[in-house]
């Protein structure tokens, strides 16, 4: 729930276009290797977790329509609008 991707193991994920900038939060690790390595990635988007990193990195991010993609195995399990 932050606007940058950071973890204790690897640290902050940097933007591929300018290492001084962030990739955005949550799914920022999917957006970072956008060009030329990664053609598509997977993420869930309850509050911008796909769209914000895509915007920060200059790529396209699509929020899945609720119910169109199963949430089986998603951790933690969503409730209400996030399920």
PDB file of N, CA, C and O in Angstrom:
ATOM      1  N   UNK A   1       0.827  -1.192   0.000  1.00  0.00           N
ATOM      2  CA  UNK A   1       0.000   0.000   0.000  1.00  0.00           C
ATOM      3  C   UNK A   1       0.875   1.262   0.000  1.00  0.00           C
ATOM      4  O   UNK A   1       0.607   2.214   0.707  1.00  0.00           O
ATOM      5  N   UNK A   2       1.952   1.253  -0.770  1.00  0.00           N
ATOM      6  CA  UNK A   2       2.835   2.414  -0.878  1.00  0.00           C
ATOM      7  C   UNK A   2       3.147   2.667  -2.346  1.00  0.00           C
ATOM      8  O   UNK A   2       2.913   1.806  -3.195  1.00  0.00           O
ATOM      9  N   UNK A   3       3.693   3.823  -2.645  1.00  0.00           N
ATOM     10  CA  UNK A   3       4.014   4.152  -4.032  1.00  0.00           C
ATOM     11  C   UNK A   3       5.449   3.839  -4.404  1.00  0.00           C
ATOM     12  O   UNK A   3       6.043   4.483  -5.248  1.00  0.00           O
ATOM     13  N   UNK A   4       6.023   2.837  -3.761  1.00  0.00           N
ATOM     14  CA  UNK A   4       7.306   2.322  -4.199  1.00  0.00           C
ATOM     15  C   UNK A   4       7.411   0.853  -3.794  1.00  0.00           C
ATOM     16  O   UNK A   4       6.747   0.401  -2.869  1.00  0.00           O
ATOM     17  N   UNK A   5       8.196   0.103  -4.530  1.00  0.00           N
ATOM     18  CA  UNK A   5       8.401  -1.308  -4.244  1.00  0.00           C
ATOM     19  C   UNK A   5       9.729  -1.438  -3.512  1.00  0.00           C
ATOM     20  O   UNK A   5      10.762  -1.027  -4.024  1.00  0.00           O
ATOM     21  N   UNK A   6       9.677  -2.010  -2.321  1.00  0.00           N
ATOM     22  CA  UNK A   6      10.863  -2.120  -1.483  1.00  0.00           C
ATOM     23  C   UNK A   6      10.716  -3.358  -0.611  1.00  0.00           C
ATOM     24  O   UNK A   6       9.636  -3.619  -0.103  1.00  0.00           O
ATOM     25  N   UNK A   7      11.766  -4.148  -0.466  1.00  0.00           N
ATOM     26  CA  UNK A   7      11.720  -5.295   0.442  1.00  0.00           C
ATOM     27  C   UNK A   7      13.058  -5.458   1.145  1.00  0.00           C
ATOM     28  O   UNK A   7      14.079  -4.925   0.706  1.00  0.00           O
ATOM     29  N   UNK A   8      13.045  -6.180   2.249  1.00  0.00           N
ATOM     30  CA  UNK A   8      14.248  -6.340   3.065  1.00  0.00           C
ATOM     31  C   UNK A   8      15.342  -7.147   2.369  1.00  0.00           C
ATOM     32  O   UNK A   8      16.520  -6.974   2.656  1.00  0.00           O
ATOM     33  N   UNK A   9      14.968  -8.047   1.450  1.00  0.00           N
ATOM     34  CA  UNK A   9      15.935  -8.908   0.789  1.00  0.00           C
ATOM     35  C   UNK A   9      16.720  -8.188  -0.309  1.00  0.00           C
ATOM     36  O   UNK A   9      17.946  -8.242  -0.357  1.00  0.00           O
ATOM     37  N   UNK A  10      16.032  -7.509  -1.193  1.00  0.00           N
ATOM     38  CA  UNK A  10      16.683  -6.886  -2.353  1.00  0.00           C
ATOM     39  C   UNK A  10      16.682  -5.366  -2.340  1.00  0.00           C
ATOM     40  O   UNK A  10      17.295  -4.737  -3.186  1.00  0.00           O
ATOM     41  N   UNK A  11      15.933  -4.754  -1.429  1.00  0.00           N
ATOM     42  CA  UNK A  11      15.896  -3.294  -1.371  1.00  0.00           C
ATOM     43  C   UNK A  11      14.872  -2.701  -2.326  1.00  0.00           C
ATOM     44  O   UNK A  11      13.940  -3.358  -2.772  1.00  0.00           O
ATOM     45  N   UNK A  12      15.079  -1.445  -2.685  1.00  0.00           N
ATOM     46  CA  UNK A  12      14.154  -0.686  -3.528  1.00  0.00           C
ATOM     47  C   UNK A  12      14.294  -1.094  -4.993  1.00  0.00           C
ATOM     48  O   UNK A  12      15.404  -1.245  -5.490  1.00  0.00           O
ATOM     49  N   UNK A  13      13.166  -1.242  -5.670  1.00  0.00           N
ATOM     50  CA  UNK A  13      13.171  -1.528  -7.104  1.00  0.00           C
ATOM     51  C   UNK A  13      13.222  -0.203  -7.846  1.00  0.00           C
ATOM     52  O   UNK A  13      12.383   0.664  -7.643  1.00  0.00           O
ATOM     53  N   UNK A  14      14.210  -0.036  -8.702  1.00  0.00           N
ATOM     54  CA  UNK A  14      14.400   1.228  -9.422  1.00  0.00           C
ATOM     55  C   UNK A  14      13.711   1.221 -10.773  1.00  0.00           C
ATOM     56  O   UNK A  14      13.563   0.178 -11.416  1.00  0.00           O
ATOM     57  N   UNK A  15      13.340   2.396 -11.209  1.00  0.00           N
ATOM     58  CA  UNK A  15      12.714   2.587 -12.512  1.00  0.00           C
ATOM     59  C   UNK A  15      13.731   2.277 -13.611  1.00  0.00           C
ATOM     60  O   UNK A  15      14.887   2.703 -13.515  1.00  0.00           O
ATOM     61  N   UNK A  16      13.332   1.529 -14.656  1.00  0.00           N
ATOM     62  CA  UNK A  16      14.296   1.158 -15.701  1.00  0.00           C
ATOM     63  C   UNK A  16      14.786   2.344 -16.534  1.00  0.00           C
ATOM     64  O   UNK A  16      15.854   2.280 -17.125  1.00  0.00           O
ATOM     65  N   UNK A  17      14.054   3.443 -16.563  1.00  0.00           N
ATOM     66  CA  UNK A  17      14.425   4.605 -17.371  1.00  0.00           C
ATOM     67  C   UNK A  17      15.332   5.577 -16.610  1.00  0.00           C
ATOM     68  O   UNK A  17      16.101   6.303 -17.218  1.00  0.00           O
ATOM     69  N   UNK A  18      15.190   5.601 -15.279  1.00  0.00           N
ATOM     70  CA  UNK A  18      16.007   6.483 -14.449  1.00  0.00           C
ATOM     71  C   UNK A  18      16.099   5.847 -13.070  1.00  0.00           C
ATOM     72  O   UNK A  18      15.122   5.808 -12.336  1.00  0.00           O
ATOM     73  N   UNK A  19      17.267   5.347 -12.710  1.00  0.00           N
ATOM     74  CA  UNK A  19      17.446   4.594 -11.470  1.00  0.00           C
ATOM     75  C   UNK A  19      17.193   5.423 -10.211  1.00  0.00           C
ATOM     76  O   UNK A  19      17.013   4.871  -9.136  1.00  0.00           O
ATOM     77  N   UNK A  20      17.124   6.732 -10.334  1.00  0.00           N
ATOM     78  CA  UNK A  20      16.830   7.588  -9.182  1.00  0.00           C
ATOM     79  C   UNK A  20      15.344   7.594  -8.847  1.00  0.00           C
ATOM     80  O   UNK A  20      14.953   8.022  -7.770  1.00  0.00           O
ATOM     81  N   UNK A  21      14.502   7.106  -9.768  1.00  0.00           N
ATOM     82  CA  UNK A  21      13.059   7.109  -9.584  1.00  0.00           C
ATOM     83  C   UNK A  21      12.535   5.732  -9.209  1.00  0.00           C
ATOM     84  O   UNK A  21      13.184   4.712  -9.427  1.00  0.00           O
ATOM     85  N   UNK A  22      11.313   5.706  -8.695  1.00  0.00           N
ATOM     86  CA  UNK A  22      10.652   4.477  -8.269  1.00  0.00           C
ATOM     87  C   UNK A  22       9.879   3.837  -9.427  1.00  0.00           C
ATOM     88  O   UNK A  22       9.529   4.498 -10.400  1.00  0.00           O
ATOM     89  N   UNK A  23       9.596   2.549  -9.282  1.00  0.00           N
ATOM     90  CA  UNK A  23       8.738   1.850 -10.247  1.00  0.00           C
ATOM     91  C   UNK A  23       7.273   1.933  -9.855  1.00  0.00           C
ATOM     92  O   UNK A  23       6.419   1.459 -10.573  1.00  0.00           O
ATOM     93  N   UNK A  24       6.981   2.498  -8.706  1.00  0.00           N
ATOM     94  CA  UNK A  24       5.615   2.462  -8.195  1.00  0.00           C
ATOM     95  C   UNK A  24       5.495   1.316  -7.210  1.00  0.00           C
ATOM     96  O   UNK A  24       6.428   0.538  -7.029  1.00  0.00           O
ATOM     97  N   UNK A  25       4.364   1.222  -6.560  1.00  0.00           N
ATOM     98  CA  UNK A  25       4.208   0.248  -5.485  1.00  0.00           C
ATOM     99  C   UNK A  25       3.595  -1.072  -5.897  1.00  0.00           C
ATOM    100  O   UNK A  25       3.118  -1.238  -7.007  1.00  0.00           O
ATOM    101  N   UNK A  26       3.630  -2.011  -4.995  1.00  0.00           N
ATOM    102  CA  UNK A  26       3.004  -3.327  -5.088  1.00  0.00           C
ATOM    103  C   UNK A  26       3.561  -4.168  -6.227  1.00  0.00           C
ATOM    104  O   UNK A  26       4.424  -4.984  -6.012  1.00  0.00           O
ATOM    105  N   UNK A  27       3.098  -3.959  -7.441  1.00  0.00           N
ATOM    106  CA  UNK A  27       3.549  -4.762  -8.586  1.00  0.00           C
ATOM    107  C   UNK A  27       4.665  -4.070  -9.363  1.00  0.00           C
ATOM    108  O   UNK A  27       4.870  -4.335 -10.537  1.00  0.00           O
ATOM    109  N   UNK A  28       5.396  -3.180  -8.715  1.00  0.00           N
ATOM    110  CA  UNK A  28       6.478  -2.459  -9.378  1.00  0.00           C
ATOM    111  C   UNK A  28       7.560  -3.361  -9.918  1.00  0.00           C
ATOM    112  O   UNK A  28       8.208  -3.052 -10.905  1.00  0.00           O
ATOM    113  N   UNK A  29       7.761  -4.514  -9.283  1.00  0.00           N
ATOM    114  CA  UNK A  29       8.753  -5.471  -9.774  1.00  0.00           C
ATOM    115  C   UNK A  29       8.379  -6.061 -11.115  1.00  0.00           C
ATOM    116  O   UNK A  29       9.248  -6.454 -11.895  1.00  0.00           O
ATOM    117  N   UNK A  30       7.095  -6.117 -11.419  1.00  0.00           N
ATOM    118  CA  UNK A  30       6.649  -6.590 -12.741  1.00  0.00           C
ATOM    119  C   UNK A  30       6.878  -5.524 -13.806  1.00  0.00           C
ATOM    120  O   UNK A  30       7.112  -5.837 -14.959  1.00  0.00           O
ATOM    121  N   UNK A  31       6.784  -4.255 -13.429  1.00  0.00           N
ATOM    122  CA  UNK A  31       6.930  -3.170 -14.393  1.00  0.00           C
ATOM    123  C   UNK A  31       8.387  -2.846 -14.689  1.00  0.00           C
ATOM    124  O   UNK A  31       8.700  -2.369 -15.772  1.00  0.00           O
ATOM    125  N   UNK A  32       9.284  -3.106 -13.757  1.00  0.00           N
ATOM    126  CA  UNK A  32      10.681  -2.697 -13.899  1.00  0.00           C
ATOM    127  C   UNK A  32      11.376  -3.261 -15.144  1.00  0.00           C
ATOM    128  O   UNK A  32      12.004  -2.511 -15.875  1.00  0.00           O
ATOM    129  N   UNK A  33      11.303  -4.561 -15.423  1.00  0.00           N
ATOM    130  CA  UNK A  33      12.004  -5.067 -16.616  1.00  0.00           C
ATOM    131  C   UNK A  33      11.151  -4.997 -17.878  1.00  0.00           C
ATOM    132  O   UNK A  33      11.252  -5.811 -18.763  1.00  0.00           O
ATOM    133  N   UNK A  34      10.292  -3.981 -17.973  1.00  0.00           N
ATOM    134  CA  UNK A  34       9.310  -3.913 -19.045  1.00  0.00           C
ATOM    135  C   UNK A  34       9.912  -3.977 -20.437  1.00  0.00           C
ATOM    136  O   UNK A  34       9.354  -4.615 -21.318  1.00  0.00           O
ATOM    137  N   UNK A  35      11.010  -3.316 -20.648  1.00  0.00           N
ATOM    138  CA  UNK A  35      11.635  -3.332 -21.965  1.00  0.00           C
ATOM    139  C   UNK A  35      13.100  -3.662 -21.781  1.00  0.00           C
ATOM    140  O   UNK A  35      13.754  -3.044 -20.960  1.00  0.00           O
ATOM    141  N   UNK A  36      13.681  -4.546 -22.511  1.00  0.00           N
ATOM    142  CA  UNK A  36      13.077  -5.401 -23.524  1.00  0.00           C
ATOM    143  C   UNK A  36      12.721  -6.798 -23.025  1.00  0.00           C
ATOM    144  O   UNK A  36      12.285  -7.636 -23.787  1.00  0.00           O
ATOM    145  N   UNK A  37      12.910  -7.064 -21.723  1.00  0.00           N
ATOM    146  CA  UNK A  37      12.803  -8.428 -21.219  1.00  0.00           C
ATOM    147  C   UNK A  37      11.383  -8.971 -21.094  1.00  0.00           C
ATOM    148  O   UNK A  37      11.113 -10.101 -21.458  1.00  0.00           O
ATOM    149  N   UNK A  38      10.495  -8.203 -20.520  1.00  0.00           N
ATOM    150  CA  UNK A  38       9.184  -8.708 -20.146  1.00  0.00           C
ATOM    151  C   UNK A  38       8.119  -8.199 -21.097  1.00  0.00           C
ATOM    152  O   UNK A  38       7.996  -7.007 -21.318  1.00  0.00           O
ATOM    153  N   UNK A  39       7.349  -9.102 -21.641  1.00  0.00           N
ATOM    154  CA  UNK A  39       6.265  -8.709 -22.544  1.00  0.00           C
ATOM    155  C   UNK A  39       4.937  -8.623 -21.822  1.00  0.00           C
ATOM    156  O   UNK A  39       4.055  -7.895 -22.217  1.00  0.00           O
ATOM    157  N   UNK A  40       4.775  -9.388 -20.755  1.00  0.00           N
ATOM    158  CA  UNK A  40       3.549  -9.315 -19.955  1.00  0.00           C
ATOM    159  C   UNK A  40       3.858  -9.779 -18.541  1.00  0.00           C
ATOM    160  O   UNK A  40       4.813 -10.492 -18.302  1.00  0.00           O
ATOM    161  N   UNK A  41       3.024  -9.346 -17.606  1.00  0.00           N
ATOM    162  CA  UNK A  41       3.208  -9.708 -16.206  1.00  0.00           C
ATOM    163  C   UNK A  41       1.854  -9.945 -15.566  1.00  0.00           C
ATOM    164  O   UNK A  41       0.818  -9.687 -16.169  1.00  0.00           O
ATOM    165  N   UNK A  42       1.872 -10.418 -14.341  1.00  0.00           N
ATOM    166  CA  UNK A  42       0.647 -10.732 -13.628  1.00  0.00           C
ATOM    167  C   UNK A  42       0.614  -9.959 -12.319  1.00  0.00           C
ATOM    168  O   UNK A  42       1.621  -9.859 -11.628  1.00  0.00           O
ATOM    169  N   UNK A  43      -0.553  -9.419 -11.993  1.00  0.00           N
ATOM    170  CA  UNK A  43      -0.714  -8.716 -10.728  1.00  0.00           C
ATOM    171  C   UNK A  43      -2.193  -8.569 -10.425  1.00  0.00           C
ATOM    172  O   UNK A  43      -3.040  -8.822 -11.272  1.00  0.00           O
ATOM    173  N   UNK A  44      -2.504  -8.174  -9.223  1.00  0.00           N
ATOM    174  CA  UNK A  44      -3.891  -7.868  -8.876  1.00  0.00           C
ATOM    175  C   UNK A  44      -3.967  -6.368  -8.644  1.00  0.00           C
ATOM    176  O   UNK A  44      -2.979  -5.731  -8.313  1.00  0.00           O
ATOM    177  N   UNK A  45      -5.129  -5.788  -8.854  1.00  0.00           N
ATOM    178  CA  UNK A  45      -5.254  -4.336  -8.795  1.00  0.00           C
ATOM    179  C   UNK A  45      -6.489  -3.943  -8.005  1.00  0.00           C
ATOM    180  O   UNK A  45      -7.565  -3.808  -8.561  1.00  0.00           O
ATOM    181  N   UNK A  46      -6.322  -3.765  -6.700  1.00  0.00           N
ATOM    182  CA  UNK A  46      -7.435  -3.309  -5.884  1.00  0.00           C
ATOM    183  C   UNK A  46      -7.413  -1.803  -5.719  1.00  0.00           C
ATOM    184  O   UNK A  46      -8.445  -1.167  -5.596  1.00  0.00           O
ATOM    185  N   UNK A  47      -6.226  -1.219  -5.747  1.00  0.00           N
ATOM    186  CA  UNK A  47      -6.107   0.213  -5.552  1.00  0.00           C
ATOM    187  C   UNK A  47      -5.063   0.853  -6.449  1.00  0.00           C
ATOM    188  O   UNK A  47      -4.513   1.897  -6.129  1.00  0.00           O
ATOM    189  N   UNK A  48      -4.754   0.230  -7.560  1.00  0.00           N
ATOM    190  CA  UNK A  48      -3.775   0.782  -8.494  1.00  0.00           C
ATOM    191  C   UNK A  48      -2.490  -0.005  -8.596  1.00  0.00           C
ATOM    192  O   UNK A  48      -1.504   0.471  -9.151  1.00  0.00           O
ATOM    193  N   UNK A  49      -2.468  -1.226  -8.090  1.00  0.00           N
ATOM    194  CA  UNK A  49      -1.246  -2.026  -8.048  1.00  0.00           C
ATOM    195  C   UNK A  49      -0.699  -2.407  -9.416  1.00  0.00           C
ATOM    196  O   UNK A  49       0.477  -2.764  -9.528  1.00  0.00           O
ATOM    197  N   UNK A  50      -1.510  -2.368 -10.429  1.00  0.00           N
ATOM    198  CA  UNK A  50      -1.037  -2.606 -11.802  1.00  0.00           C
ATOM    199  C   UNK A  50      -0.875  -1.270 -12.522  1.00  0.00           C
ATOM    200  O   UNK A  50       0.140  -0.996 -13.154  1.00  0.00           O
ATOM    201  N   UNK A  51      -1.873  -0.416 -12.391  1.00  0.00           N
ATOM    202  CA  UNK A  51      -1.897   0.832 -13.143  1.00  0.00           C
ATOM    203  C   UNK A  51      -0.820   1.821 -12.717  1.00  0.00           C
ATOM    204  O   UNK A  51      -0.216   2.476 -13.567  1.00  0.00           O
ATOM    205  N   UNK A  52      -0.525   1.942 -11.421  1.00  0.00           N
ATOM    206  CA  UNK A  52       0.479   2.916 -10.957  1.00  0.00           C
ATOM    207  C   UNK A  52       1.886   2.535 -11.443  1.00  0.00           C
ATOM    208  O   UNK A  52       2.570   3.369 -12.045  1.00  0.00           O
ATOM    209  N   UNK A  53       2.361   1.288 -11.233  1.00  0.00           N
ATOM    210  CA  UNK A  53       3.688   0.947 -11.761  1.00  0.00           C
ATOM    211  C   UNK A  53       3.776   1.075 -13.289  1.00  0.00           C
ATOM    212  O   UNK A  53       4.810   1.494 -13.812  1.00  0.00           O
ATOM    213  N   UNK A  54       2.697   0.728 -13.981  1.00  0.00           N
ATOM    214  CA  UNK A  54       2.704   0.883 -15.444  1.00  0.00           C
ATOM    215  C   UNK A  54       2.881   2.355 -15.817  1.00  0.00           C
ATOM    216  O   UNK A  54       3.687   2.700 -16.684  1.00  0.00           O
ATOM    217  N   UNK A  55       2.163   3.215 -15.141  1.00  0.00           N
ATOM    218  CA  UNK A  55       2.280   4.656 -15.399  1.00  0.00           C
ATOM    219  C   UNK A  55       3.688   5.169 -15.084  1.00  0.00           C
ATOM    220  O   UNK A  55       4.274   5.904 -15.875  1.00  0.00           O
ATOM    221  N   UNK A  56       4.236   4.774 -13.940  1.00  0.00           N
ATOM    222  CA  UNK A  56       5.565   5.235 -13.539  1.00  0.00           C
ATOM    223  C   UNK A  56       6.633   4.788 -14.535  1.00  0.00           C
ATOM    224  O   UNK A  56       7.626   5.466 -14.711  1.00  0.00           O
ATOM    225  N   UNK A  57       6.439   3.623 -15.174  1.00  0.00           N
ATOM    226  CA  UNK A  57       7.459   3.065 -16.076  1.00  0.00           C
ATOM    227  C   UNK A  57       7.149   3.288 -17.553  1.00  0.00           C
ATOM    228  O   UNK A  57       7.893   2.835 -18.414  1.00  0.00           O
ATOM    229  N   UNK A  58       6.039   3.936 -17.856  1.00  0.00           N
ATOM    230  CA  UNK A  58       5.724   4.256 -19.242  1.00  0.00           C
ATOM    231  C   UNK A  58       5.260   3.077 -20.071  1.00  0.00           C
ATOM    232  O   UNK A  58       5.533   3.018 -21.269  1.00  0.00           O
ATOM    233  N   UNK A  59       4.579   2.122 -19.429  1.00  0.00           N
ATOM    234  CA  UNK A  59       4.045   0.976 -20.164  1.00  0.00           C
ATOM    235  C   UNK A  59       2.536   0.896 -19.931  1.00  0.00           C
ATOM    236  O   UNK A  59       1.970   1.678 -19.177  1.00  0.00           O
ATOM    237  N   UNK A  60       1.883  -0.051 -20.575  1.00  0.00           N
ATOM    238  CA  UNK A  60       0.441  -0.231 -20.440  1.00  0.00           C
ATOM    239  C   UNK A  60       0.134  -1.210 -19.315  1.00  0.00           C
ATOM    240  O   UNK A  60       0.758  -2.254 -19.205  1.00  0.00           O
ATOM    241  N   UNK A  61      -0.830  -0.864 -18.468  1.00  0.00           N
ATOM    242  CA  UNK A  61      -1.287  -1.755 -17.410  1.00  0.00           C
ATOM    243  C   UNK A  61      -2.798  -1.840 -17.438  1.00  0.00           C
ATOM    244  O   UNK A  61      -3.480  -0.819 -17.509  1.00  0.00           O
ATOM    245  N   UNK A  62      -3.335  -3.035 -17.443  1.00  0.00           N
ATOM    246  CA  UNK A  62      -4.782  -3.234 -17.506  1.00  0.00           C
ATOM    247  C   UNK A  62      -5.304  -3.809 -16.208  1.00  0.00           C
ATOM    248  O   UNK A  62      -4.806  -4.827 -15.733  1.00  0.00           O
ATOM    249  N   UNK A  63      -6.304  -3.164 -15.634  1.00  0.00           N
ATOM    250  CA  UNK A  63      -6.950  -3.681 -14.430  1.00  0.00           C
ATOM    251  C   UNK A  63      -7.951  -4.753 -14.854  1.00  0.00           C
ATOM    252  O   UNK A  63      -8.827  -4.503 -15.669  1.00  0.00           O
ATOM    253  N   UNK A  64      -7.819  -5.984 -14.303  1.00  0.00           N
ATOM    254  CA  UNK A  64      -8.752  -7.038 -14.691  1.00  0.00           C
ATOM    255  C   UNK A  64     -10.163  -6.752 -14.185  1.00  0.00           C
ATOM    256  O   UNK A  64     -10.355  -6.194 -13.113  1.00  0.00           O
ATOM    257  N   UNK A  65     -11.153  -7.116 -14.978  1.00  0.00           N
ATOM    258  CA  UNK A  65     -12.547  -6.986 -14.578  1.00  0.00           C
ATOM    259  C   UNK A  65     -12.820  -7.951 -13.429  1.00  0.00           C
ATOM    260  O   UNK A  65     -12.495  -9.132 -13.533  1.00  0.00           O
ATOM    261  N   UNK A  66     -13.399  -7.468 -12.308  1.00  0.00           N
ATOM    262  CA  UNK A  66     -13.681  -8.371 -11.176  1.00  0.00           C
ATOM    263  C   UNK A  66     -14.511  -9.583 -11.609  1.00  0.00           C
ATOM    264  O   UNK A  66     -15.499  -9.444 -12.322  1.00  0.00           O
ATOM    265  N   UNK A  67     -14.061 -10.767 -11.221  1.00  0.00           N
ATOM    266  CA  UNK A  67     -14.768 -11.999 -11.555  1.00  0.00           C
ATOM    267  C   UNK A  67     -14.335 -12.654 -12.851  1.00  0.00           C
ATOM    268  O   UNK A  67     -14.638 -13.810 -13.100  1.00  0.00           O
ATOM    269  N   UNK A  68     -13.626 -11.934 -13.728  1.00  0.00           N
ATOM    270  CA  UNK A  68     -13.188 -12.506 -15.005  1.00  0.00           C
ATOM    271  C   UNK A  68     -11.959 -13.398 -14.843  1.00  0.00           C
ATOM    272  O   UNK A  68     -11.759 -14.340 -15.585  1.00  0.00           O
ATOM    273  N   UNK A  69     -11.132 -13.074 -13.878  1.00  0.00           N
ATOM    274  CA  UNK A  69      -9.928 -13.853 -13.607  1.00  0.00           C
ATOM    275  C   UNK A  69     -10.061 -14.412 -12.201  1.00  0.00           C
ATOM    276  O   UNK A  69     -10.267 -13.667 -11.250  1.00  0.00           O
ATOM    277  N   UNK A  70      -9.970 -15.740 -12.036  1.00  0.00           N
ATOM    278  CA  UNK A  70     -10.140 -16.338 -10.705  1.00  0.00           C
ATOM    279  C   UNK A  70      -9.106 -15.828  -9.707  1.00  0.00           C
ATOM    280  O   UNK A  70      -7.949 -15.591 -10.054  1.00  0.00           O
ATOM    281  N   UNK A  71      -9.516 -15.647  -8.464  1.00  0.00           N
ATOM    282  CA  UNK A  71      -8.625 -15.209  -7.398  1.00  0.00           C
ATOM    283  C   UNK A  71      -8.122 -16.396  -6.573  1.00  0.00           C
ATOM    284  O   UNK A  71      -7.558 -16.209  -5.513  1.00  0.00           O
ATOM    285  N   UNK A  72      -8.300 -17.613  -7.080  1.00  0.00           N
ATOM    286  CA  UNK A  72      -7.847 -18.812  -6.380  1.00  0.00           C
ATOM    287  C   UNK A  72      -6.347 -18.738  -6.132  1.00  0.00           C
ATOM    288  O   UNK A  72      -5.569 -18.459  -7.042  1.00  0.00           O
ATOM    289  N   UNK A  73      -5.944 -18.949  -4.912  1.00  0.00           N
ATOM    290  CA  UNK A  73      -4.534 -18.928  -4.566  1.00  0.00           C
ATOM    291  C   UNK A  73      -3.997 -17.554  -4.236  1.00  0.00           C
ATOM    292  O   UNK A  73      -2.842 -17.409  -3.897  1.00  0.00           O
ATOM    293  N   UNK A  74      -4.824 -16.530  -4.351  1.00  0.00           N
ATOM    294  CA  UNK A  74      -4.384 -15.178  -4.028  1.00  0.00           C
ATOM    295  C   UNK A  74      -4.206 -15.046  -2.520  1.00  0.00           C
ATOM    296  O   UNK A  74      -5.042 -15.495  -1.763  1.00  0.00           O
ATOM    297  N   UNK A  75      -3.082 -14.499  -2.083  1.00  0.00           N
ATOM    298  CA  UNK A  75      -2.825 -14.372  -0.644  1.00  0.00           C
ATOM    299  C   UNK A  75      -2.473 -12.935  -0.316  1.00  0.00           C
ATOM    300  O   UNK A  75      -1.608 -12.362  -0.972  1.00  0.00           O
ATOM    301  N   UNK A  76      -3.113 -12.329   0.642  1.00  0.00           N
ATOM    302  CA  UNK A  76      -4.238 -12.863   1.406  1.00  0.00           C
ATOM    303  C   UNK A  76      -5.500 -12.831   0.581  1.00  0.00           C
ATOM    304  O   UNK A  76      -5.601 -12.054  -0.370  1.00  0.00           O
ATOM    305  N   UNK A  77      -6.441 -13.680   0.957  1.00  0.00           N
ATOM    306  CA  UNK A  77      -7.712 -13.741   0.222  1.00  0.00           C
ATOM    307  C   UNK A  77      -8.424 -12.395   0.312  1.00  0.00           C
ATOM    308  O   UNK A  77      -8.465 -11.766   1.366  1.00  0.00           O
ATOM    309  N   UNK A  78      -8.967 -11.937  -0.808  1.00  0.00           N
ATOM    310  CA  UNK A  78      -9.671 -10.655  -0.829  1.00  0.00           C
ATOM    311  C   UNK A  78     -11.078 -10.792  -0.280  1.00  0.00           C
ATOM    312  O   UNK A  78     -11.624 -11.871  -0.153  1.00  0.00           O
ATOM    313  N   UNK A  79     -11.661  -9.672   0.032  1.00  0.00           N
ATOM    314  CA  UNK A  79     -13.036  -9.637   0.505  1.00  0.00           C
ATOM    315  C   UNK A  79     -13.729  -8.437  -0.140  1.00  0.00           C
ATOM    316  O   UNK A  79     -13.114  -7.417  -0.403  1.00  0.00           O
ATOM    317  N   UNK A  80     -14.996  -8.588  -0.401  1.00  0.00           N
ATOM    318  CA  UNK A  80     -15.772  -7.492  -0.996  1.00  0.00           C
ATOM    319  C   UNK A  80     -15.280  -7.158  -2.393  1.00  0.00           C
ATOM    320  O   UNK A  80     -15.099  -8.027  -3.230  1.00  0.00           O
ATOM    321  N   UNK A  81     -15.064  -5.866  -2.628  1.00  0.00           N
ATOM    322  CA  UNK A  81     -14.655  -5.410  -3.950  1.00  0.00           C
ATOM    323  C   UNK A  81     -13.276  -5.915  -4.361  1.00  0.00           C
ATOM    324  O   UNK A  81     -12.933  -5.955  -5.525  1.00  0.00           O
ATOM    325  N   UNK A  82     -12.434  -6.315  -3.387  1.00  0.00           N
ATOM    326  CA  UNK A  82     -11.081  -6.781  -3.691  1.00  0.00           C
ATOM    327  C   UNK A  82     -11.015  -8.275  -3.988  1.00  0.00           C
ATOM    328  O   UNK A  82      -9.966  -8.798  -4.304  1.00  0.00           O
ATOM    329  N   UNK A  83     -12.106  -8.994  -3.877  1.00  0.00           N
ATOM    330  CA  UNK A  83     -12.061 -10.441  -4.098  1.00  0.00           C
ATOM    331  C   UNK A  83     -12.227 -10.795  -5.568  1.00  0.00           C
ATOM    332  O   UNK A  83     -12.630 -10.007  -6.368  1.00  0.00           O
TER     333      UNK A  83
END
